[in-house]
Coordinates of C-alpha atoms (C1' of nucleotides) in Angstrom, one line a residue:
Chain J
M9 CA 25.9 -20.6 15.4
D10 CA 24.9 -21.8 12.0
K11 CA 26.1 -19.2 9.4
R12 CA 23.2 -19.9 7.2
Q13 CA 20.8 -19.2 9.9
E14 CA 22.5 -16.2 10.9
L15 CA 22.4 -14.8 7.4
M16 CA 18.6 -15.4 7.3
N17 CA 18.1 -13.6 10.7
H18 CA 20.0 -10.5 9.5
A19 CA 18.3 -10.7 6.1
V20 CA 14.8 -10.6 7.7
H21 CA 15.9 -7.7 9.8
F22 CA 17.1 -5.6 6.8
F23 CA 14.1 -6.7 4.7
S24 CA 11.8 -5.5 7.3
I25 CA 13.3 -2.2 7.6
K26 CA 14.4 -1.3 4.1
G27 CA 12.3 -3.7 1.9
F28 CA 13.8 -6.4 -0.3
H29 CA 15.0 -4.4 -3.2
Q30 CA 16.6 -1.7 -1.1
T31 CA 18.7 -4.3 0.9
S32 CA 21.9 -5.3 -0.6
V33 CA 23.5 -8.7 -0.3
Q34 CA 26.5 -7.0 0.9
E35 CA 25.1 -5.5 4.1
I36 CA 23.4 -8.9 4.9
A37 CA 26.7 -10.6 4.5
K38 CA 28.6 -7.9 6.4
A39 CA 26.1 -8.0 9.4
A40 CA 26.9 -11.8 9.6
G41 CA 30.5 -11.1 9.5
I42 CA 31.3 -12.5 6.1
S43 CA 32.0 -11.1 2.7
K44 CA 29.6 -10.7 -0.2
G45 CA 31.3 -13.4 -2.1
A46 CA 30.9 -15.9 0.7
F47 CA 27.2 -15.2 0.8
Y48 CA 26.8 -17.1 -2.5
K49 CA 28.3 -20.2 -0.9
H50 CA 25.1 -20.3 1.3
F51 CA 22.4 -19.1 -1.0
D52 CA 22.4 -19.1 -4.8
S53 CA 20.7 -15.6 -5.1
K54 CA 19.1 -12.8 -3.1
E55 CA 15.7 -14.1 -4.0
G56 CA 16.8 -17.6 -2.7
I57 CA 17.3 -16.4 0.8
F58 CA 14.0 -14.7 0.7
V59 CA 12.2 -17.8 -0.3
E60 CA 14.0 -19.8 2.4
I61 CA 12.8 -17.3 5.0
L62 CA 9.2 -17.6 3.8
K63 CA 9.4 -21.4 3.9
Q64 CA 10.9 -21.5 7.3
Y65 CA 8.4 -19.2 8.8
H66 CA 5.4 -21.1 7.5
E67 CA 6.9 -24.4 8.7
D68 CA 7.4 -22.8 12.1
L69 CA 3.9 -21.5 12.1
T70 CA 2.1 -24.7 11.2
R71 CA 4.3 -26.6 13.8
D72 CA 3.5 -24.1 16.5
L73 CA -0.3 -24.0 15.8
N74 CA -0.5 -27.8 15.8
S75 CA 1.4 -28.5 18.9
A76 CA -0.5 -25.8 21.0
D77 CA -2.8 -27.6 23.5
F78 CA -5.5 -25.8 25.4
E79 CA -7.4 -26.8 28.5
P80 CA -10.3 -29.1 27.8
G81 CA -13.9 -28.1 28.4
L82 CA -13.7 -24.7 26.7
T83 CA -16.7 -23.4 24.8
N84 CA -16.3 -22.8 21.0
R85 CA -16.1 -19.2 21.7
E86 CA -13.4 -19.5 24.3
F87 CA -11.4 -21.8 22.1
F88 CA -11.7 -19.5 19.2
K89 CA -10.6 -16.5 21.4
K90 CA -7.6 -18.5 22.8
K91 CA -6.4 -19.3 19.3
L92 CA -6.8 -15.6 18.3
L93 CA -4.8 -14.5 21.2
L94 CA -2.2 -17.0 20.3
E95 CA -2.0 -15.7 16.9
I96 CA -1.8 -12.1 18.0
E97 CA 1.1 -12.9 20.3
R98 CA 2.9 -14.8 17.7
T99 CA 2.5 -12.0 15.1
V100 CA 3.8 -9.4 17.6
M101 CA 6.8 -11.7 18.4
N102 CA 7.5 -12.0 14.7
K103 CA 6.9 -8.3 13.8
E104 CA 9.9 -8.3 11.6
F105 CA 8.5 -11.0 9.4
F106 CA 5.2 -9.2 9.3
L107 CA 6.9 -6.0 8.3
M108 CA 8.9 -7.8 5.6
V109 CA 5.8 -9.2 4.0
F110 CA 4.1 -5.9 4.0
K111 CA 7.0 -4.1 2.5
D112 CA 8.3 -4.3 -1.0
F113 CA 7.9 -7.9 -2.1
P114 CA 9.8 -9.7 -4.9
A115 CA 6.6 -11.2 -6.3
N116 CA 6.5 -9.6 -9.7
D117 CA 9.7 -11.2 -10.8
N118 CA 8.8 -14.7 -9.6
E119 CA 5.5 -16.2 -10.5
L120 CA 6.0 -19.2 -8.2
M121 CA 6.0 -16.9 -5.2
Q122 CA 2.8 -15.3 -6.2
N123 CA 1.1 -18.7 -6.4
L124 CA 2.5 -19.7 -3.0
L125 CA 1.1 -16.6 -1.4
Q126 CA -2.3 -17.1 -3.1
E127 CA -2.5 -20.6 -1.7
L128 CA -1.6 -19.4 1.9
R129 CA -4.3 -16.8 1.8
M130 CA -6.9 -19.3 0.6
A131 CA -5.9 -21.8 3.2
Q132 CA -6.3 -19.1 6.0
L133 CA -9.7 -18.1 4.6
V134 CA -10.9 -21.6 4.7
L135 CA -9.5 -22.1 8.3
H136 CA -11.3 -18.9 9.4
K137 CA -14.5 -19.9 7.7
Y138 CA -14.7 -23.2 9.7
S139 CA -13.6 -21.6 12.9
L140 CA -16.3 -19.0 12.7
L141 CA -19.0 -21.6 11.7
E142 CA -18.1 -23.5 14.9
V143 CA -18.5 -20.5 17.0
Y144 CA -21.6 -19.0 15.5
G145 CA -23.3 -22.0 13.8
D146 CA -26.1 -21.5 11.3
R147 CA -26.7 -17.9 12.1
A148 CA -23.4 -17.0 10.5
K149 CA -23.9 -19.3 7.5
P150 CA -25.8 -17.0 5.1
F151 CA -23.0 -14.3 5.4
I152 CA -20.0 -16.4 6.4
Y153 CA -17.6 -14.9 3.8
D154 CA -18.5 -11.4 4.9
L155 CA -17.9 -12.4 8.4
V156 CA -14.5 -13.8 7.5
T157 CA -13.7 -10.7 5.6
V158 CA -14.7 -8.5 8.5
Y159 CA -12.7 -10.7 10.9
E160 CA -9.6 -10.5 8.9
G161 CA -9.9 -6.8 8.2
I162 CA -10.2 -5.9 11.9
K163 CA -7.3 -8.2 12.8
K164 CA -5.1 -6.8 10.2
E165 CA -5.8 -3.2 11.1
Y166 CA -5.0 -3.9 14.7
Y167 CA -1.7 -5.7 13.6
F168 CA -0.8 -2.5 11.9
Y169 CA -1.2 -0.5 15.1
L170 CA 0.6 -3.1 17.1
I171 CA 3.5 -3.4 14.9
F172 CA 4.0 0.0 13.1
E173 CA 3.0 2.3 15.8
N174 CA 4.4 0.2 18.5
R175 CA 1.6 1.0 20.8
P176 CA 1.3 -0.9 24.1
I177 CA -2.1 -2.8 23.7
N178 CA -3.6 -5.4 26.1
K179 CA -3.7 -8.3 23.7
E180 CA -6.1 -10.2 26.0
L181 CA -8.4 -7.2 25.8
L182 CA -7.9 -7.0 22.1
A183 CA -8.8 -10.6 21.5
E184 CA -12.0 -10.1 23.6
F185 CA -12.9 -6.9 21.6
I186 CA -12.6 -8.6 18.3
V187 CA -14.7 -11.6 19.2
A188 CA -17.3 -9.3 20.9
S189 CA -17.5 -7.3 17.7
L190 CA -18.2 -10.4 15.7
D191 CA -20.7 -11.5 18.4
A192 CA -22.4 -8.1 17.8
I193 CA -22.5 -8.4 14.1
V194 CA -23.9 -12.0 14.2
S195 CA -26.5 -11.2 16.6
H196 CA -27.7 -8.4 14.2
S197 CA -27.7 -10.7 11.4
E198 CA -31.4 -10.4 10.7
K199 CA -30.8 -6.9 9.7
I200 CA -27.7 -7.6 7.6
Q201 CA -27.7 -8.6 4.0
P202 CA -24.7 -10.5 2.7
V203 CA -22.3 -9.0 0.2
L204 CA -20.0 -11.8 -0.8
T205 CA -22.5 -14.2 -2.1
G206 CA -21.2 -15.8 -5.3
F207 CA -17.9 -16.2 -3.5
T208 CA -17.2 -19.8 -4.1
S209 CA -18.0 -20.0 -7.7
T210 CA -14.6 -20.1 -9.2
I211 CA -14.2 -18.3 -12.5
S212 CA -11.4 -19.2 -14.7
P213 CA -8.5 -16.7 -14.7
L214 CA -9.2 -15.9 -18.4
E215 CA -12.9 -15.3 -17.7
E216 CA -11.8 -13.0 -14.8
A217 CA -9.5 -11.2 -17.1
Y218 CA -12.3 -10.6 -19.5
N219 CA -14.5 -9.4 -16.8
Q220 CA -11.9 -6.9 -15.5
L221 CA -11.4 -5.5 -18.9
E222 CA -15.2 -5.1 -19.6
E223 CA -15.7 -3.4 -16.2
Q224 CA -12.8 -1.1 -16.9
I225 CA -14.1 -0.1 -20.3
K226 CA -17.5 0.6 -18.9
Q227 CA -16.2 2.7 -16.0
T228 CA -13.4 4.7 -17.6
S229 CA -13.3 4.5 -21.4
S230 CA -13.6 7.7 -23.2
Q231 CA -15.3 5.9 -26.1
R232 CA -17.3 3.4 -24.3
E233 CA -19.4 2.0 -27.2
K234 CA -16.5 1.6 -29.6
H235 CA -14.3 0.0 -27.1
L236 CA -17.1 -2.4 -25.9
S237 CA -17.7 -3.5 -29.5
A238 CA -14.0 -4.0 -30.0
F239 CA -13.8 -5.9 -26.7
L240 CA -16.7 -8.3 -27.7
M241 CA -15.1 -9.0 -31.1
L242 CA -11.8 -9.7 -29.3
K243 CA -13.4 -12.1 -26.9
E244 CA -15.3 -13.8 -29.7
E245 CA -12.2 -14.2 -31.9
M246 CA -10.0 -15.4 -29.1
A247 CA -12.5 -18.2 -28.4
K248 CA -12.1 -19.5 -31.8
Q249 CA -9.9 -22.5 -32.5
D250 CA -8.5 -20.9 -35.7
A251 CA -8.3 -17.3 -34.2
K252 CA -6.8 -14.8 -36.7
A253 CA -3.6 -13.5 -35.1
F254 CA -3.7 -10.3 -37.1
L255 CA -7.3 -9.5 -35.9
V256 CA -6.4 -10.1 -32.3
E257 CA -3.3 -8.0 -32.5
A258 CA -5.2 -5.2 -34.3
L259 CA -8.0 -5.1 -31.6
L260 CA -5.5 -5.3 -28.8
D261 CA -3.6 -2.4 -30.3
Y262 CA -6.7 -0.5 -30.8
L263 CA -7.8 -0.8 -27.2
K264 CA -4.4 0.0 -25.9
Q265 CA -4.8 3.6 -27.1
E266 CA -6.9 4.0 -24.1
E267 CA -4.4 4.4 -21.4
S268 CA -6.7 3.4 -18.6
L269 CA -7.1 -0.1 -20.0
A270 CA -3.3 -0.9 -20.0
T271 CA -3.4 -3.1 -16.8
E272 CA -6.3 -5.2 -17.9
L273 CA -4.9 -5.6 -21.4
S274 CA -1.5 -6.8 -20.3
T275 CA -3.2 -9.3 -17.9
L276 CA -5.3 -10.5 -20.8
E277 CA -2.2 -10.8 -23.2
K278 CA -0.8 -13.4 -20.9
F279 CA -3.4 -15.9 -22.1
I280 CA -2.5 -15.6 -25.8
Chain Z
M8 CA -2.5 17.1 -22.8
D9 CA -0.3 18.4 -20.1
K10 CA 2.9 16.5 -20.2
R11 CA 3.4 16.7 -16.5
Q12 CA 0.0 15.1 -16.0
E13 CA 0.7 12.5 -18.6
L14 CA 4.0 11.6 -16.9
M15 CA 2.1 11.2 -13.6
N16 CA -0.5 9.0 -15.1
H17 CA 2.1 6.6 -16.6
A18 CA 4.1 6.6 -13.4
V19 CA 1.1 5.6 -11.3
H20 CA 0.5 2.8 -13.8
F21 CA 4.1 1.4 -13.7
F22 CA 4.3 1.9 -9.9
S23 CA 1.1 0.0 -9.4
I24 CA 2.5 -3.0 -11.5
K25 CA 6.1 -3.1 -10.6
G26 CA 6.5 -1.1 -7.6
F27 CA 8.4 2.2 -7.1
H28 CA 12.0 0.9 -7.0
Q29 CA 11.5 -1.5 -9.9
T30 CA 10.3 1.3 -12.2
S31 CA 12.9 3.3 -13.9
V32 CA 12.5 6.9 -14.8
Q33 CA 13.3 6.0 -18.4
E34 CA 10.2 3.8 -18.9
I35 CA 8.0 6.5 -17.4
A36 CA 9.5 9.0 -19.7
K37 CA 9.4 6.7 -22.7
A38 CA 5.8 5.9 -22.1
A39 CA 5.0 9.6 -22.2
G40 CA 7.0 9.9 -25.3
I41 CA 9.9 11.9 -23.9
S42 CA 13.5 11.2 -22.9
K43 CA 14.8 10.5 -19.6
G44 CA 16.6 13.9 -19.5
A45 CA 13.4 15.8 -20.3
F46 CA 11.7 14.1 -17.3
Y47 CA 13.9 16.1 -15.1
K48 CA 12.4 19.4 -16.5
H49 CA 9.0 18.4 -15.0
F50 CA 10.0 16.7 -11.7
D51 CA 13.2 17.1 -9.8
S52 CA 13.6 13.4 -8.9
K53 CA 11.8 10.1 -9.1
E54 CA 10.6 10.5 -5.5
G55 CA 9.3 13.9 -6.5
I56 CA 6.8 12.5 -9.0
F57 CA 5.6 10.0 -6.4
V58 CA 5.1 12.7 -3.9
E59 CA 3.1 14.8 -6.4
I60 CA 0.9 11.8 -7.2
L61 CA 0.1 11.3 -3.5
K62 CA -0.7 14.9 -3.0
Q63 CA -2.9 15.2 -6.0
Y64 CA -4.9 12.1 -5.1
H65 CA -5.5 13.3 -1.6
E66 CA -6.5 16.7 -2.8
D67 CA -8.9 15.3 -5.4
L68 CA -10.3 12.9 -2.9
T69 CA -11.1 15.5 -0.3
R70 CA -12.4 17.9 -2.9
D71 CA -14.6 15.3 -4.4
L72 CA -16.0 14.2 -1.0
N73 CA -16.6 17.8 0.1
S74 CA -18.1 19.1 -3.1
A75 CA -20.4 16.2 -3.4
D76 CA -23.9 17.5 -2.7
F77 CA -26.4 15.1 -1.3
E78 CA -30.1 15.6 -1.2
P79 CA -31.1 17.5 2.0
G80 CA -33.0 16.0 4.8
L81 CA -30.8 13.0 5.0
T82 CA -30.1 11.5 8.5
N83 CA -26.6 11.4 9.6
R84 CA -26.4 7.7 9.0
E85 CA -27.6 8.2 5.5
F86 CA -25.2 10.9 4.9
F87 CA -22.4 8.8 6.2
K88 CA -23.4 5.9 4.0
K89 CA -23.6 8.0 0.9
K90 CA -20.1 9.3 1.6
L91 CA -18.8 5.8 2.1
L92 CA -20.5 4.6 -1.2
L93 CA -18.8 7.5 -2.9
E94 CA -15.4 6.6 -1.5
I95 CA -15.9 2.9 -2.6
E96 CA -16.8 3.9 -6.1
R97 CA -13.9 6.3 -6.2
T98 CA -11.4 3.7 -4.9
V99 CA -12.4 1.1 -7.5
M100 CA -12.1 3.7 -10.3
N101 CA -8.6 4.6 -9.1
K102 CA -7.4 1.0 -8.4
E103 CA -4.0 1.7 -9.8
F104 CA -3.5 4.2 -7.2
F105 CA -4.5 1.9 -4.4
L106 CA -2.2 -0.9 -5.9
M107 CA 0.7 1.6 -6.0
V108 CA 0.3 2.5 -2.3
F109 CA 0.2 -1.2 -1.3
K110 CA 3.2 -2.0 -3.4
D111 CA 6.8 -1.2 -2.7
F112 CA 6.9 2.3 -1.0
P113 CA 9.8 4.7 -1.0
A114 CA 9.2 5.7 2.6
N115 CA 12.4 4.8 4.2
D116 CA 14.7 6.8 1.9
N117 CA 12.8 10.0 2.5
E118 CA 11.9 11.5 5.8
L119 CA 9.6 14.0 4.3
M120 CA 7.6 11.2 2.7
Q121 CA 7.0 9.5 5.9
N122 CA 5.8 12.7 7.5
L123 CA 3.5 13.2 4.6
L124 CA 2.1 9.8 4.9
Q125 CA 1.7 10.2 8.7
E126 CA -0.2 13.4 8.0
L127 CA -2.5 11.8 5.4
R128 CA -3.3 8.9 7.7
M129 CA -3.9 11.2 10.6
A130 CA -6.1 13.4 8.6
Q131 CA -8.2 10.4 7.6
L132 CA -8.4 9.1 11.1
V133 CA -9.6 12.5 12.4
L134 CA -12.2 12.7 9.6
H135 CA -13.5 9.3 10.3
K136 CA -13.6 10.0 14.0
Y137 CA -15.9 12.9 13.6
S138 CA -18.0 11.3 11.0
L139 CA -18.6 8.3 13.4
L140 CA -19.3 10.6 16.3
E141 CA -21.9 12.4 14.3
V142 CA -23.6 9.1 13.4
Y143 CA -23.5 7.4 16.7
G144 CA -23.1 10.2 19.2
D145 CA -22.1 9.7 22.8
R146 CA -22.6 5.9 22.6
A147 CA -19.6 5.7 20.4
K148 CA -17.4 8.1 22.4
P149 CA -15.9 5.6 25.0
F150 CA -14.4 3.5 22.2
I151 CA -14.4 5.8 19.2
Y152 CA -10.7 5.0 18.2
D153 CA -11.6 1.3 18.2
L154 CA -14.6 2.0 16.1
V155 CA -12.5 4.0 13.7
T156 CA -10.0 1.0 13.5
V157 CA -12.7 -1.5 12.9
Y158 CA -14.2 0.8 10.2
E159 CA -11.0 1.3 8.4
G160 CA -10.0 -2.4 8.7
I161 CA -13.3 -3.6 7.2
K162 CA -13.1 -1.1 4.4
K163 CA -9.6 -1.9 3.6
E164 CA -10.2 -5.6 3.5
Y165 CA -13.2 -5.3 1.1
Y166 CA -10.9 -2.9 -1.1
F167 CA -8.5 -5.8 -1.3
Y168 CA -11.3 -8.0 -2.7
L169 CA -12.6 -5.4 -5.0
I170 CA -9.2 -4.6 -6.5
F171 CA -7.0 -7.6 -6.2
E172 CA -9.6 -10.3 -6.9
N173 CA -11.7 -8.1 -9.0
R174 CA -14.9 -9.8 -7.8
P175 CA -18.1 -8.2 -9.0
I176 CA -19.5 -6.7 -5.8
N177 CA -22.7 -4.6 -5.3
K178 CA -21.2 -1.5 -3.9
E179 CA -24.5 -0.2 -2.6
L180 CA -25.0 -3.4 -0.7
L181 CA -21.4 -3.2 0.6
A182 CA -21.8 0.3 2.0
E183 CA -25.0 -0.8 3.7
F184 CA -23.3 -3.8 5.1
I185 CA -20.4 -1.9 6.5
V186 CA -22.6 0.7 8.2
A187 CA -24.9 -2.1 9.5
S188 CA -21.9 -3.9 11.1
L189 CA -20.9 -0.6 12.8
D190 CA -24.5 -0.3 13.9
A191 CA -24.3 -3.7 15.4
I192 CA -21.0 -3.0 17.3
V193 CA -22.2 0.3 18.6
S194 CA -25.6 -1.1 19.7
H195 CA -23.6 -3.8 21.7
S196 CA -21.3 -1.3 23.3
E197 CA -22.3 -2.0 26.8
K198 CA -20.7 -5.4 26.4
I199 CA -17.6 -4.1 24.8
Q200 CA -14.5 -2.8 26.6
P201 CA -12.3 -0.3 24.5
V202 CA -8.9 -1.4 23.5
L203 CA -7.2 1.8 22.2
T204 CA -7.6 3.8 25.3
G205 CA -4.3 5.5 25.6
F206 CA -4.6 6.4 22.1
T207 CA -4.6 10.1 22.4
S208 CA -1.4 10.1 24.3
T209 CA 0.6 9.6 21.2
I210 CA -0.8 12.7 19.5
S211 CA -0.3 15.7 21.8
P212 CA -3.6 17.8 22.4
L213 CA -1.8 20.6 20.5
E214 CA -1.3 18.4 17.5
E215 CA -4.9 17.3 17.6
A216 CA -6.0 20.9 17.7
Y217 CA -3.9 21.7 14.7
N218 CA -5.4 18.7 12.8
Q219 CA -8.9 19.7 13.7
L220 CA -8.4 23.2 12.5
E221 CA -6.7 22.1 9.2
E222 CA -9.5 19.7 8.4
Q223 CA -12.1 22.3 9.1
I224 CA -10.4 24.7 6.8
K225 CA -10.2 22.1 4.1
Q226 CA -13.8 21.3 4.5
T227 CA -15.7 24.5 5.1
S228 CA -13.4 27.4 4.4
S229 CA -14.7 29.9 1.8
Q230 CA -11.1 30.9 1.0
R231 CA -9.4 27.6 1.2
E232 CA -6.0 28.4 -0.2
K233 CA -5.5 31.6 1.7
H234 CA -6.6 30.1 5.0
L235 CA -4.4 27.0 4.6
S236 CA -1.4 29.2 4.0
A237 CA -2.2 31.3 7.0
F238 CA -2.6 28.1 9.0
L239 CA 0.7 26.7 8.0
M240 CA 2.5 29.9 8.8
L241 CA 0.8 30.0 12.2
K242 CA 1.7 26.5 12.9
E243 CA 5.3 27.2 11.9
E244 CA 5.6 30.4 13.9
M245 CA 4.1 28.9 17.0
A246 CA 6.7 26.1 16.9
K247 CA 9.6 28.6 17.2
Q248 CA 11.2 29.3 20.5
D249 CA 11.1 33.0 19.8
A250 CA 7.7 33.2 18.2
K251 CA 6.6 36.6 17.3
A252 CA 3.5 37.4 19.4
F253 CA 2.1 40.0 16.8
L254 CA 2.3 37.6 14.0
V255 CA 0.6 34.8 15.9
E256 CA -2.1 37.2 16.9
A257 CA -2.5 38.7 13.4
L258 CA -2.9 35.3 11.9
L259 CA -5.3 34.0 14.5
D260 CA -7.4 37.2 14.0
Y261 CA -7.3 36.7 10.3
L262 CA -8.5 33.2 10.5
K263 CA -11.3 34.2 13.0
Q264 CA -12.9 36.2 10.2
E265 CA -14.1 32.8 8.9
E266 CA -16.9 32.0 11.3
S267 CA -16.9 28.2 10.8
L268 CA -13.4 28.0 12.3
A269 CA -14.2 29.7 15.6
T270 CA -14.5 26.4 17.7
E271 CA -11.2 25.1 16.4
L272 CA -9.5 28.4 16.9
S273 CA -10.6 28.9 20.5
T274 CA -9.3 25.3 21.2
L275 CA -6.0 26.2 19.7
E276 CA -5.8 29.4 21.7
K277 CA -5.6 27.5 24.9
F278 CA -2.2 26.3 24.0
I279 CA -0.7 29.8 23.7
Chain I
dG7 C1' 34.2 -21.4 3.4
dT8 C1' 36.2 -17.4 3.0
dC9 C1' 38.5 -13.7 0.9
dT10 C1' 39.6 -10.0 -2.8
dA11 C1' 39.2 -8.5 -7.2
dT12 C1' 36.4 -7.8 -11.2
dA13 C1' 32.8 -8.3 -14.7
dT14 C1' 28.7 -6.3 -15.9
dT15 C1' 24.4 -4.1 -15.6
dG16 C1' 21.0 -0.8 -14.4
dG17 C1' 19.6 3.4 -13.4
dG18 C1' 19.4 8.3 -11.1
dA19 C1' 20.8 12.5 -12.3
dT20 C1' 23.4 16.3 -15.0
dA21 C1' 25.6 19.0 -19.0
dG22 C1' 25.2 21.2 -22.9
dA23 C1' 23.3 21.7 -27.6
dC24 C1' 19.3 23.0 -30.1
Chain F
dG15 C1' 11.3 21.6 -23.2
dT16 C1' 13.5 18.3 -25.4
dC17 C1' 17.4 15.8 -27.0
dT18 C1' 21.8 12.9 -26.7
dA19 C1' 25.8 11.8 -24.3
dT20 C1' 27.8 11.2 -20.0
dC21 C1' 28.9 10.7 -15.1
dC22 C1' 28.8 8.0 -11.4
dC23 C1' 27.4 4.9 -8.2
dA24 C1' 25.3 0.9 -6.4
dA25 C1' 24.4 -3.7 -6.7
dT26 C1' 24.2 -8.8 -8.4
dA27 C1' 26.9 -12.2 -9.3
dT28 C1' 31.4 -14.6 -10.6
dA29 C1' 36.5 -16.0 -10.7
dG30 C1' 40.2 -17.7 -8.5
dA31 C1' 43.5 -17.6 -4.8
dC32 C1' 44.1 -19.5 0.1

DNA sequence: GTCTATATTGGGATAGAC
DNA sequence: GTCTATCCCAATATAGAC
């Protein structure tokens, strides 16, 4: 057996149980029957093997989903349900991968990884959007992003039960239940107001950072008015071509005195 | 300001950004303006402060939700929706806590922590179960655990949007949307087969009786702390092989003085 | 490709003075 | 309660022999 593959299999196992940071290279190597030093002949770092696992999984996933062929003559709903069932079965079969992803994740160290994940999530959202529109047509359109959100939320919650609690669940029944729940919501759509309306309008990351900070000041600041004024001046100044560095710094430092704003401020600082 | 509280605030901040394992005791201490050594005068370990944060949050949450007084004359559905709205607002305000929980988690190292988490999850499940039964009555009973799962899944997914993506969402609208979705599912219940049927089998009826009693004490007891202590001792004593009959009886009688616990106590007594 | 040995760092926790 | 100094271990990564 390929030593490289063997290392990856053991790695995903340990990562799923202990998390990335709590797993040592040594125990991965030992499980594969080689020394720690030899590990580095196969992968250049611990993060390296993690990235390789991610890549391989998504390659396998897309290949599987594209090669699956269903019997013809299915209704849109039946087709949707079959695909859901396939996804459920696949997720349960790869439960270690699922656990690994939901455990400790080396994303903060590596910005490339965060972008990759963001892309994958967005791709899934778009996929679900079109699947649901095919099943429910125009009735679902006004609140399609809410429907996608509900769909993903329900699915994820059941995955947690399936995987963490290791409960014996009838997967066929589960797929039917989820689709039936969506049916119910869509058929009540006349009584339902959408929530995620302005979803598609993409705000720039900088705009988003501003919004977050403003919200946080409004919600938690002990000196709401002062902090809001400082924020507005900061935003104005940063928009200028010849922004005064000392003023930006001074306003940032001033706002930092409010502990609850730390997260938003550090996000904002990345744009300077 | 209380140094201990200050340390916890900084800890939750770093944990939410970097994760538990990637945050050092030193940087928490430094942020609070003390040395690493002094940290250990306040908490006995890094895990210790994490546990304290968890406990405090849960206590605050249950206290907030229980002490909130809504205008009288609300229907069960309106009451449920108001509580949900309160929870949404509370979650957004405590977004760092939410992030911390969904980052790297020190659960594997410490068995006590896993038990604590299990307890907190179970308490929430039981709470939701009874809330939903109050709103929807017998129609929800056959698939109540599925309804709870759907409810928690939808909620969680919107929390992700609210917190990670920081989208401006109308929270009032969101609460109404979630409840309306549940309405839709319940009103279609004749077409829906339950999935989580054997659910109760994992929790013993005794465990369930304990949970109900504990919840009831937390929610209604006039002498919360005393009754909780009595409850814990009772549970402990009853678990022993050579449980002292007089002590069990004494504690039961003591708790019976609180009228609101009568139902839960008589359920519990069946197991003696 | 694999080994052993080693450099180096980071960080949890403790000791003992003040 | 707080400090500094220290212990001690675990873990990433490398060096160099075979």
